PDB file of C-alpha atoms in Angstrom:
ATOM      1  CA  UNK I1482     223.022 147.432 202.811  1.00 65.00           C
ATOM      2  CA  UNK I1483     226.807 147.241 202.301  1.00 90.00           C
ATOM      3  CA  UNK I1484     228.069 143.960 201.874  1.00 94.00           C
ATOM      4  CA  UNK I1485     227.467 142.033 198.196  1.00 93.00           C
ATOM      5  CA  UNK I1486     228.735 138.881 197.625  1.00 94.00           C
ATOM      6  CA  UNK I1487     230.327 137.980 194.193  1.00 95.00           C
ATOM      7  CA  UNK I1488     231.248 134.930 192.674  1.00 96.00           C
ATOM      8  CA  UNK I1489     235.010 134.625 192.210  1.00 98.00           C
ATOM      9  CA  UNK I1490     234.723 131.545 190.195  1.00 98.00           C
ATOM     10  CA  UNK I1491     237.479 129.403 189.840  1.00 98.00           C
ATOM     11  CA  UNK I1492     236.698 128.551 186.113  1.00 97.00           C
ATOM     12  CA  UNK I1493     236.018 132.045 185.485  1.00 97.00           C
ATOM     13  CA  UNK I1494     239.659 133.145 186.581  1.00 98.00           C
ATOM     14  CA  UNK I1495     241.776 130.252 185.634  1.00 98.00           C
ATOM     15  CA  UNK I1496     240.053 129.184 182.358  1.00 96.00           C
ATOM     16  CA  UNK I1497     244.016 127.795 181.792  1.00 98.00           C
ATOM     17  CA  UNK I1498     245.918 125.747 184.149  1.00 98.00           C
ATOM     18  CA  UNK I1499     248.468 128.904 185.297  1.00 97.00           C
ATOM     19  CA  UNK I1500     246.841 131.919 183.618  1.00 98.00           C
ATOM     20  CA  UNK I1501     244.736 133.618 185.896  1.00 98.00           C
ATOM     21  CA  UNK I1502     242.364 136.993 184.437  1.00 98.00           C
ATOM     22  CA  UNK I1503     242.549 139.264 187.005  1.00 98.00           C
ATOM     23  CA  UNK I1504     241.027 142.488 185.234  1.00 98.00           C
ATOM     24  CA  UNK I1505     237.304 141.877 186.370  1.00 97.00           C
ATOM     25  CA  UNK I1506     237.531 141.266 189.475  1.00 98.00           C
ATOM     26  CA  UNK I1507     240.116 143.780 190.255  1.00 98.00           C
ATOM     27  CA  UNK I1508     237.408 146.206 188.778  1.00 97.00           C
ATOM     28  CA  UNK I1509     234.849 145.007 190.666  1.00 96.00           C
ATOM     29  CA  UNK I1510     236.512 145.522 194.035  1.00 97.00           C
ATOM     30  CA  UNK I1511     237.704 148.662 192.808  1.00 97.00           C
ATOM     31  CA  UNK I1512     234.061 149.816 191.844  1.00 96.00           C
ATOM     32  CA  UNK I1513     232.311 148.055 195.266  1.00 96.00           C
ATOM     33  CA  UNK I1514     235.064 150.174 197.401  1.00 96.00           C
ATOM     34  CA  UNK I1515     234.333 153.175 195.549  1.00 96.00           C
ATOM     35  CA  UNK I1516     230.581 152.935 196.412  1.00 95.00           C
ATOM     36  CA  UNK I1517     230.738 151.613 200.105  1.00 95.00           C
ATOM     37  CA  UNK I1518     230.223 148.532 199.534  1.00 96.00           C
ATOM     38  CA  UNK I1519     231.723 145.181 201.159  1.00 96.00           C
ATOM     39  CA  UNK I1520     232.725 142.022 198.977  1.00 97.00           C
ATOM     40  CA  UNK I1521     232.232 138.060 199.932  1.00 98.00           C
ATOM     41  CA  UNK I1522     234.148 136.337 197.125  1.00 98.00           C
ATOM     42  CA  UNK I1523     233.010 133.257 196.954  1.00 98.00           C
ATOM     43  CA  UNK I1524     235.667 130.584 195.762  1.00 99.00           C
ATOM     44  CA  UNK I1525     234.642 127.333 194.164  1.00 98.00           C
ATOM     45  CA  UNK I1526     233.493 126.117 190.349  1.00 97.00           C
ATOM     46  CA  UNK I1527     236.177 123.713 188.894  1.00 98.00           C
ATOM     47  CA  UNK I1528     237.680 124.260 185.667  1.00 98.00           C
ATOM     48  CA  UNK I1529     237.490 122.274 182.763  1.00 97.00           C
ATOM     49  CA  UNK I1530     240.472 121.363 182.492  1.00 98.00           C
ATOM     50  CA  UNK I1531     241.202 120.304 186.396  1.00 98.00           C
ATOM     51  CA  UNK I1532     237.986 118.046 186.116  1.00 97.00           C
ATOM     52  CA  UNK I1533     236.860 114.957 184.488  1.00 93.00           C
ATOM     53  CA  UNK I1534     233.429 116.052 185.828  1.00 93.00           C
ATOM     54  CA  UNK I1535     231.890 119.256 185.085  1.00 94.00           C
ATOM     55  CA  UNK I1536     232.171 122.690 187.267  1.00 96.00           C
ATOM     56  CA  UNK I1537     230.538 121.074 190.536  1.00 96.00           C
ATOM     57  CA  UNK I1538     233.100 118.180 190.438  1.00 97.00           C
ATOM     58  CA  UNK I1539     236.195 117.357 192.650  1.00 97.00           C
ATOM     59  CA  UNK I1540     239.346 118.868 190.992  1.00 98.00           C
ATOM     60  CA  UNK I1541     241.522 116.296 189.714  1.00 97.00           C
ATOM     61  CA  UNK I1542     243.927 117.428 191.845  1.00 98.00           C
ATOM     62  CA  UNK I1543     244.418 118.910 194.932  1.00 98.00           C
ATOM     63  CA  UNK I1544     247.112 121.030 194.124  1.00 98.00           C
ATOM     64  CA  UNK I1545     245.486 123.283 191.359  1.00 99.00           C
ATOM     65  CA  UNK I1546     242.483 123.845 193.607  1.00 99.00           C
ATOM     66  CA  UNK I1547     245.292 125.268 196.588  1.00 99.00           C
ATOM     67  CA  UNK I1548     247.432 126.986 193.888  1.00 99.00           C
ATOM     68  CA  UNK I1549     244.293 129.155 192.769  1.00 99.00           C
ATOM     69  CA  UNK I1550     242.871 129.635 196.409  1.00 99.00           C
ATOM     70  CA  UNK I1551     246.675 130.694 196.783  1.00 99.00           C
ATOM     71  CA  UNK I1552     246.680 133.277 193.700  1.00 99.00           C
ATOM     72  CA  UNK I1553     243.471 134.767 194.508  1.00 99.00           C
ATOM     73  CA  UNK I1554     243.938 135.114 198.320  1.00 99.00           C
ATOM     74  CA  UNK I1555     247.633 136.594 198.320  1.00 98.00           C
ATOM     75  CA  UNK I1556     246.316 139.111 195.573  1.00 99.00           C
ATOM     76  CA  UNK I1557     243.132 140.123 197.384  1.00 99.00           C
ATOM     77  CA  UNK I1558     244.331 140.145 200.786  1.00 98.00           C
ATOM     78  CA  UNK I1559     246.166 143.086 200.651  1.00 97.00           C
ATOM     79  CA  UNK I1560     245.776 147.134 199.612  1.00 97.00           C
ATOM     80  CA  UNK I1561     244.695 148.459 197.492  1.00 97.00           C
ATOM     81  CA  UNK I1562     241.686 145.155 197.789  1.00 98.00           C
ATOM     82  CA  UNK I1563     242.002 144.554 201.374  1.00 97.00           C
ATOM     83  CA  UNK I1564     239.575 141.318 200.978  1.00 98.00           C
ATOM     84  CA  UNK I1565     238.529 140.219 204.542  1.00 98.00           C
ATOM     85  CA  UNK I1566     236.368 137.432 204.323  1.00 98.00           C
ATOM     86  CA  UNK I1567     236.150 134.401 201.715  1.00 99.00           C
ATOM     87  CA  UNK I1568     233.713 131.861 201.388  1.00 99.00           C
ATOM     88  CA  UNK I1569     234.413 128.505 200.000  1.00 99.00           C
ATOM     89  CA  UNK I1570     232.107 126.992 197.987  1.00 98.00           C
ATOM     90  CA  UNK I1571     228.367 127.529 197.637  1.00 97.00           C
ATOM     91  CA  UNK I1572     225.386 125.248 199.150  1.00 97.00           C
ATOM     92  CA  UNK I1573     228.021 122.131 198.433  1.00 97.00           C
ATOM     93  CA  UNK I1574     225.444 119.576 199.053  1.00 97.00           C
ATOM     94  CA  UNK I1575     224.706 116.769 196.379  1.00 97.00           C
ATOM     95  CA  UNK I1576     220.643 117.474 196.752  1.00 97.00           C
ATOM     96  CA  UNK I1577     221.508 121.342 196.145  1.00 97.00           C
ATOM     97  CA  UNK I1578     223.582 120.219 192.518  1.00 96.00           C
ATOM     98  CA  UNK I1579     226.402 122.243 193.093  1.00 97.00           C
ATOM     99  CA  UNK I1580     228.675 119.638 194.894  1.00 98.00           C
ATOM    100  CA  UNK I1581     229.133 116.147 193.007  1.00 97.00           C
ATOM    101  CA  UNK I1582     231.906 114.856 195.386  1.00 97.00           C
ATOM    102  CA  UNK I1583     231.220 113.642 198.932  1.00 97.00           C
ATOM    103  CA  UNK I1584     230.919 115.161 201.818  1.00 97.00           C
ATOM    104  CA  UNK I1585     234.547 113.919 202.930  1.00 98.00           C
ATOM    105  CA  UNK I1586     236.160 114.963 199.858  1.00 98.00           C
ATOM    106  CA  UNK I1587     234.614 118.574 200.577  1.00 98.00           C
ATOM    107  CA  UNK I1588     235.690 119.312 204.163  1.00 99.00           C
ATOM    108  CA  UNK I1589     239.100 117.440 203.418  1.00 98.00           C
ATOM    109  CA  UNK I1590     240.288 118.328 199.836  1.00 98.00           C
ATOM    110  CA  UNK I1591     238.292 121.352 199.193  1.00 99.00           C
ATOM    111  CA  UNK I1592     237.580 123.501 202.660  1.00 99.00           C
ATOM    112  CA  UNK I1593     240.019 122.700 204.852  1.00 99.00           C
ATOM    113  CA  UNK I1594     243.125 123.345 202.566  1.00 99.00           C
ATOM    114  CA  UNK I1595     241.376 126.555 201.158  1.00 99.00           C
ATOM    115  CA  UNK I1596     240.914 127.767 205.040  1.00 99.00           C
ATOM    116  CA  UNK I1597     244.193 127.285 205.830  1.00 99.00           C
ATOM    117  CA  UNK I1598     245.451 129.384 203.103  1.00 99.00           C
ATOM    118  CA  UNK I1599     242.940 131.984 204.060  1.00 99.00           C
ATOM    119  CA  UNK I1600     244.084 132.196 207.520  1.00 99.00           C
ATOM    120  CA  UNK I1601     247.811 132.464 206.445  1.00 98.00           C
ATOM    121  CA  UNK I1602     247.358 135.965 204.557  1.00 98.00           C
ATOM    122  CA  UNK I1603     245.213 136.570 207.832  1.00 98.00           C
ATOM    123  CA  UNK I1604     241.832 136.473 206.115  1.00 98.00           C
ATOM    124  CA  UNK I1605     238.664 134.546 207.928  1.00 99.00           C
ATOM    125  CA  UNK I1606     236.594 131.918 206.936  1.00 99.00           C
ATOM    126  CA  UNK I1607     232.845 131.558 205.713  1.00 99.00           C
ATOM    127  CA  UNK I1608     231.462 128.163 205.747  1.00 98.00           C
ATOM    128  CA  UNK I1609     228.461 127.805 203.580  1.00 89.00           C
ATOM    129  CA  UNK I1610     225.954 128.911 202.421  1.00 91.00           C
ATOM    130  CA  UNK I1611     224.019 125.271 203.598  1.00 96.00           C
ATOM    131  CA  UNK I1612     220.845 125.273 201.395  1.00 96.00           C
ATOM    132  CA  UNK I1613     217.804 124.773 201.985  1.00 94.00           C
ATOM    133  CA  UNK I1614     217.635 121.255 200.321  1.00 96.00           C
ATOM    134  CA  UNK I1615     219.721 119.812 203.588  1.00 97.00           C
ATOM    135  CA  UNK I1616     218.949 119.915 207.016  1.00 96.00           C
ATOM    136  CA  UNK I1617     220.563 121.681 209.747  1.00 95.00           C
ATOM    137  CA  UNK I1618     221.587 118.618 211.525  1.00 96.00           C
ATOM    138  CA  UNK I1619     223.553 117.385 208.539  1.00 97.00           C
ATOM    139  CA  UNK I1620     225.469 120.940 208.498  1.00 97.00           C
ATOM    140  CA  UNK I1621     226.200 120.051 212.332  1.00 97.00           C
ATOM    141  CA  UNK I1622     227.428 116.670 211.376  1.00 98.00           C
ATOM    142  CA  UNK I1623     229.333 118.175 208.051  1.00 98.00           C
ATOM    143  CA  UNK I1624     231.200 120.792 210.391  1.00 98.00           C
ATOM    144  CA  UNK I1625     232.696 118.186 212.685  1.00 98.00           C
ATOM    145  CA  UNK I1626     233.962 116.392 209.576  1.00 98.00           C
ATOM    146  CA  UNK I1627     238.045 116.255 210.812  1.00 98.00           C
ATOM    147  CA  UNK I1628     236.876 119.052 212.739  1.00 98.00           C
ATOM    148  CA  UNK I1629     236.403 121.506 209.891  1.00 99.00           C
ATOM    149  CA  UNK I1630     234.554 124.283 212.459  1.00 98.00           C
ATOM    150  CA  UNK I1631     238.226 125.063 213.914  1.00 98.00           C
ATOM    151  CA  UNK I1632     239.091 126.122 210.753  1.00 99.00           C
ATOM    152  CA  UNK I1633     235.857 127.966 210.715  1.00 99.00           C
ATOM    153  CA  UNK I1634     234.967 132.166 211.310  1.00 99.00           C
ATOM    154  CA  UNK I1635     231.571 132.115 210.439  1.00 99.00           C
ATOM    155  CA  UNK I1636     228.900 129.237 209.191  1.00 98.00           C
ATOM    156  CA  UNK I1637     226.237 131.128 206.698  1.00 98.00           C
ATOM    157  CA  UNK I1638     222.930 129.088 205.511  1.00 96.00           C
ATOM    158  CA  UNK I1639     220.102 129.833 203.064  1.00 94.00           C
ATOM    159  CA  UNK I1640     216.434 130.478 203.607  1.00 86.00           C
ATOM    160  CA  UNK I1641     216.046 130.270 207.261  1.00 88.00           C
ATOM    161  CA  UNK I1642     213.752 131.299 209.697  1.00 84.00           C
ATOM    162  CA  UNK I1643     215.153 132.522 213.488  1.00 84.00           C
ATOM    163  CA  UNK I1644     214.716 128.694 214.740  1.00 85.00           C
ATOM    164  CA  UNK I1645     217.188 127.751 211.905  1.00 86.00           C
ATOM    165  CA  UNK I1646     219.921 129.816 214.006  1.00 91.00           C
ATOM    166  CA  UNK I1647     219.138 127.519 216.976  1.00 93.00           C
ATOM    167  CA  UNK I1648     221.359 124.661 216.493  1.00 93.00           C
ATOM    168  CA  UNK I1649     224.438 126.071 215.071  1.00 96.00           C
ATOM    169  CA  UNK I1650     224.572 128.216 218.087  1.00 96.00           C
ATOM    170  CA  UNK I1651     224.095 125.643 220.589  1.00 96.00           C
ATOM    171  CA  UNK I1652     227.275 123.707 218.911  1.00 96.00           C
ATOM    172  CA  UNK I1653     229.859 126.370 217.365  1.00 97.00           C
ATOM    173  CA  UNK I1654     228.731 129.867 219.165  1.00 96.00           C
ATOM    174  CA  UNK I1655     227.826 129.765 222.076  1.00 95.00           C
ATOM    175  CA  UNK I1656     230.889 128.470 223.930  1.00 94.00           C
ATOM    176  CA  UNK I1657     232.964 128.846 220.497  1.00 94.00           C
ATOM    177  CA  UNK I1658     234.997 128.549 218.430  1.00 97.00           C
ATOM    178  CA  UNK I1659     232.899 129.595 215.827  1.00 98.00           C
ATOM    179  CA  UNK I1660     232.780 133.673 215.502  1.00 98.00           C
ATOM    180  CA  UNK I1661     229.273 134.176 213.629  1.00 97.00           C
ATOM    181  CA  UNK I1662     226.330 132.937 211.845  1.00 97.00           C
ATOM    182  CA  UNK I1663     225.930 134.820 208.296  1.00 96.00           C
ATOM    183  CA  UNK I1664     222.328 133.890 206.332  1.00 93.00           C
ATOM    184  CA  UNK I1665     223.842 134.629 202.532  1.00 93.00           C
ATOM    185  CA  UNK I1666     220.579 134.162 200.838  1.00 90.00           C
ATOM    186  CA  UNK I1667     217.338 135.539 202.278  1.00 86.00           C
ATOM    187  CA  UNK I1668     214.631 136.464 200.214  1.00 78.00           C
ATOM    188  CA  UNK I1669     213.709 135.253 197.056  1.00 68.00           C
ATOM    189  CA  UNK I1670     210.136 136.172 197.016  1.00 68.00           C
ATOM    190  CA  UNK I1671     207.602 138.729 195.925  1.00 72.00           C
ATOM    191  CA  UNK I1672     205.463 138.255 199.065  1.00 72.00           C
ATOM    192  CA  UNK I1673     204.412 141.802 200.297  1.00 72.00           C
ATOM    193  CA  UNK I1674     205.564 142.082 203.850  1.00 69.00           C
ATOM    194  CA  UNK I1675     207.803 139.024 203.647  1.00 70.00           C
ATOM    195  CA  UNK I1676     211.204 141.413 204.496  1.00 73.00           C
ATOM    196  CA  UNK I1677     209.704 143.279 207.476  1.00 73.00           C
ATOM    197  CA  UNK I1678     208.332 139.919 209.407  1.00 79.00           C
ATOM    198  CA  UNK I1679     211.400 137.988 208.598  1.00 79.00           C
ATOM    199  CA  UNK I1680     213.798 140.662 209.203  1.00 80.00           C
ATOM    200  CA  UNK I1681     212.186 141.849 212.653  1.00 85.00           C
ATOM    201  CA  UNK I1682     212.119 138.108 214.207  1.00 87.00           C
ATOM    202  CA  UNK I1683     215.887 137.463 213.167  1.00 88.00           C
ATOM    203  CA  UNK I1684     216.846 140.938 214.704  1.00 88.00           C
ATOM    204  CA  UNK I1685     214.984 139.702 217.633  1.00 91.00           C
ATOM    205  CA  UNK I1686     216.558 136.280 217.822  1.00 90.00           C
ATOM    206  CA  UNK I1687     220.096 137.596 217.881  1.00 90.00           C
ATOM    207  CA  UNK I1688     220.092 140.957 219.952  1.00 92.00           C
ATOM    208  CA  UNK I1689     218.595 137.763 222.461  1.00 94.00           C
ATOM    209  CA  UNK I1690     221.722 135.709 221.587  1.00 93.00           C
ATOM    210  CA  UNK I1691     225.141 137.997 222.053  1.00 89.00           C
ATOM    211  CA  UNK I1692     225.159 140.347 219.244  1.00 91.00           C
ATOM    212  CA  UNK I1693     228.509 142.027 220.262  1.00 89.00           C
ATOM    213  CA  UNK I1694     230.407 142.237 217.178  1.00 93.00           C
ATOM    214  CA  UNK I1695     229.390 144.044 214.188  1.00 91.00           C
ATOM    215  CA  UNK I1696     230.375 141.277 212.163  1.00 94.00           C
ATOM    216  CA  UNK I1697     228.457 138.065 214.388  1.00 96.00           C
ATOM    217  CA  UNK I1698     225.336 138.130 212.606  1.00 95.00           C
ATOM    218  CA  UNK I1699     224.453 139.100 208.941  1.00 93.00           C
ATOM    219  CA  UNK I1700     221.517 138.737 206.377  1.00 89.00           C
ATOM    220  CA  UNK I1701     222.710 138.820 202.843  1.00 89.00           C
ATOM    221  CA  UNK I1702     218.894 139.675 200.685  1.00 82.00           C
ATOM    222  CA  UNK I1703     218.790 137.529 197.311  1.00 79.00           C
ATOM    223  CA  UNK I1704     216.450 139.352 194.897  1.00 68.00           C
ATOM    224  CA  UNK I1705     213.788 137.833 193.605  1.00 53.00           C
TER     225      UNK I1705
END
C-alpha cells in the first residue's frame, strides 16, 4: 500500500477569490513523502463565493476554476512535491450528488480545461472515480464527450468487480489512447474474506489484459 488519495478541495484552499492556504497540504505531501507514500489530489468542490449553487455546483466562472487548477498544479508539480497525477473531480454524476451541472458542462468547463493545465506542467490525468450509482456505458458515452479520453491518462471507477474493467478496455486501452484503469474506491465492507476474493480475480483479470506498466492498473481500498 503506497498510494493515498487526498482531497485537495477547491473550497478548502481558496476559501477567498485569490488567497490560496497552502500550509496543509504542503504538510501533507511533506508527511506522505516522508513515509513512502504516493498522493492523488483530487481537485474539485466549488467555493462559495464562485457559486450560486453550493460546493457540487458549476463555478460561476470558468476562469476561477482554471486559475486555481493553475495555482495548485504549478505549485505541486515541481520539487520539493513532485505531484504526478491529479484527478479532477469525484464520482461527478448527478445520481452520485456530487455533480449538479450536466454532463456537458463537466467534460467542457470543468475536465477538459483542468487537463490541459495538467498536461502543461507535464502532470497526467485521472478521470473519475465513476460511481457506482451510473453505469459503465454512460462513463463510455461521458468520455467521448468532445473527446475528453484524449485528454485522458487513466479512467478510475468505484466498486467494481473484474467484468466492470471490460468495457473501458475494449474502448480506451486496448488500442489506446488511454494509459490505465485505476479502481479509487474498493472496499467499503466488513465482509470477512471480501479483500482476498476481490483482490485475487482483479489481479487475475489484468495480468490477462497487458499489465506492463507499474502504473496501468491500481486498486485504491476505501475503509469501511
Amino acid at each position: 500500500i503506497k498510494w493515498v488519495r487526498i482531497d485537495f478541495s477547491w473550497k478548502n484552499i481558496e476559501k477567498a477569490k485569490g488567497v490560496y492556504q497552502w500550509k496543509k497540504y504542503d504538510d501533507l505531501i511533506t508527511e506522505a513523502h516522508n513515509k513512502g507514500y504516493i498522493l492523488l489530489p483530487i481537485l474539485g468542490y466549488t467555493p462559495t463565493w464562485g457559486t450560486n449553487g453550493g460546493q457540487s455546483s458549476p463555478p460561476t466562472e470558468e476562469k476561477d476554476w482554471t486559475d486555481f487548477i493553475s495555482a495548485v498544479v504549478n505549485r505541486y508539480s515541481r520539487a520539493p512535491y513532485n505531484i504526478k497525477y491529479y484527478q479532477i473531480w469525484n464520482e461527478p454524476t448527478k445520481k452520485a450528488g456530487f455533480w449538479k451541472g450536466s454532463n456537458e458542462q463537466f467534460i467542457d468547463s470543468i475536465y477538459i480545461p483542468a487537463a490541459k493545465i495538467i498536461k502543461k506542467h507535464g502532470g497526467k490525468v485521472v478521470f473519475g472515480g465513476w460511481p457506482i450509482s451510473n453505469s459503465m456505458s454512460e462513463l463510455v458515452q461521458i468520455l467521448k464527450i468532445s473527446k475528453a479520453y484524449t485528454y485522458t491518462d487513466i479512467i478510475s471507477f468505484h466498486y467494481r468487480s473484474e467484468t466492470g474493467y471490460r468495457e473501458i478496455y475494449d474502448n480506451f486501452i486496448k488500442n489506446g489512447p488511454v494509459a490505465g484503469i485505476w479502481q479509487t474506491e474498493i472496499g467499503y465492507t466488513d465482509k470477512k474474506y471480501f479483500l482476498l476474493t476481490k483482490y485475487s480475480k482483479i489481479l487475475s483479470w489484468v495480468i490477462d489484459h497487458d499489465w506492463n506498466e507499474k502504473d496501468k492498473y491500481k486498486l485504491f481500498w476505501y475503509p469501511f
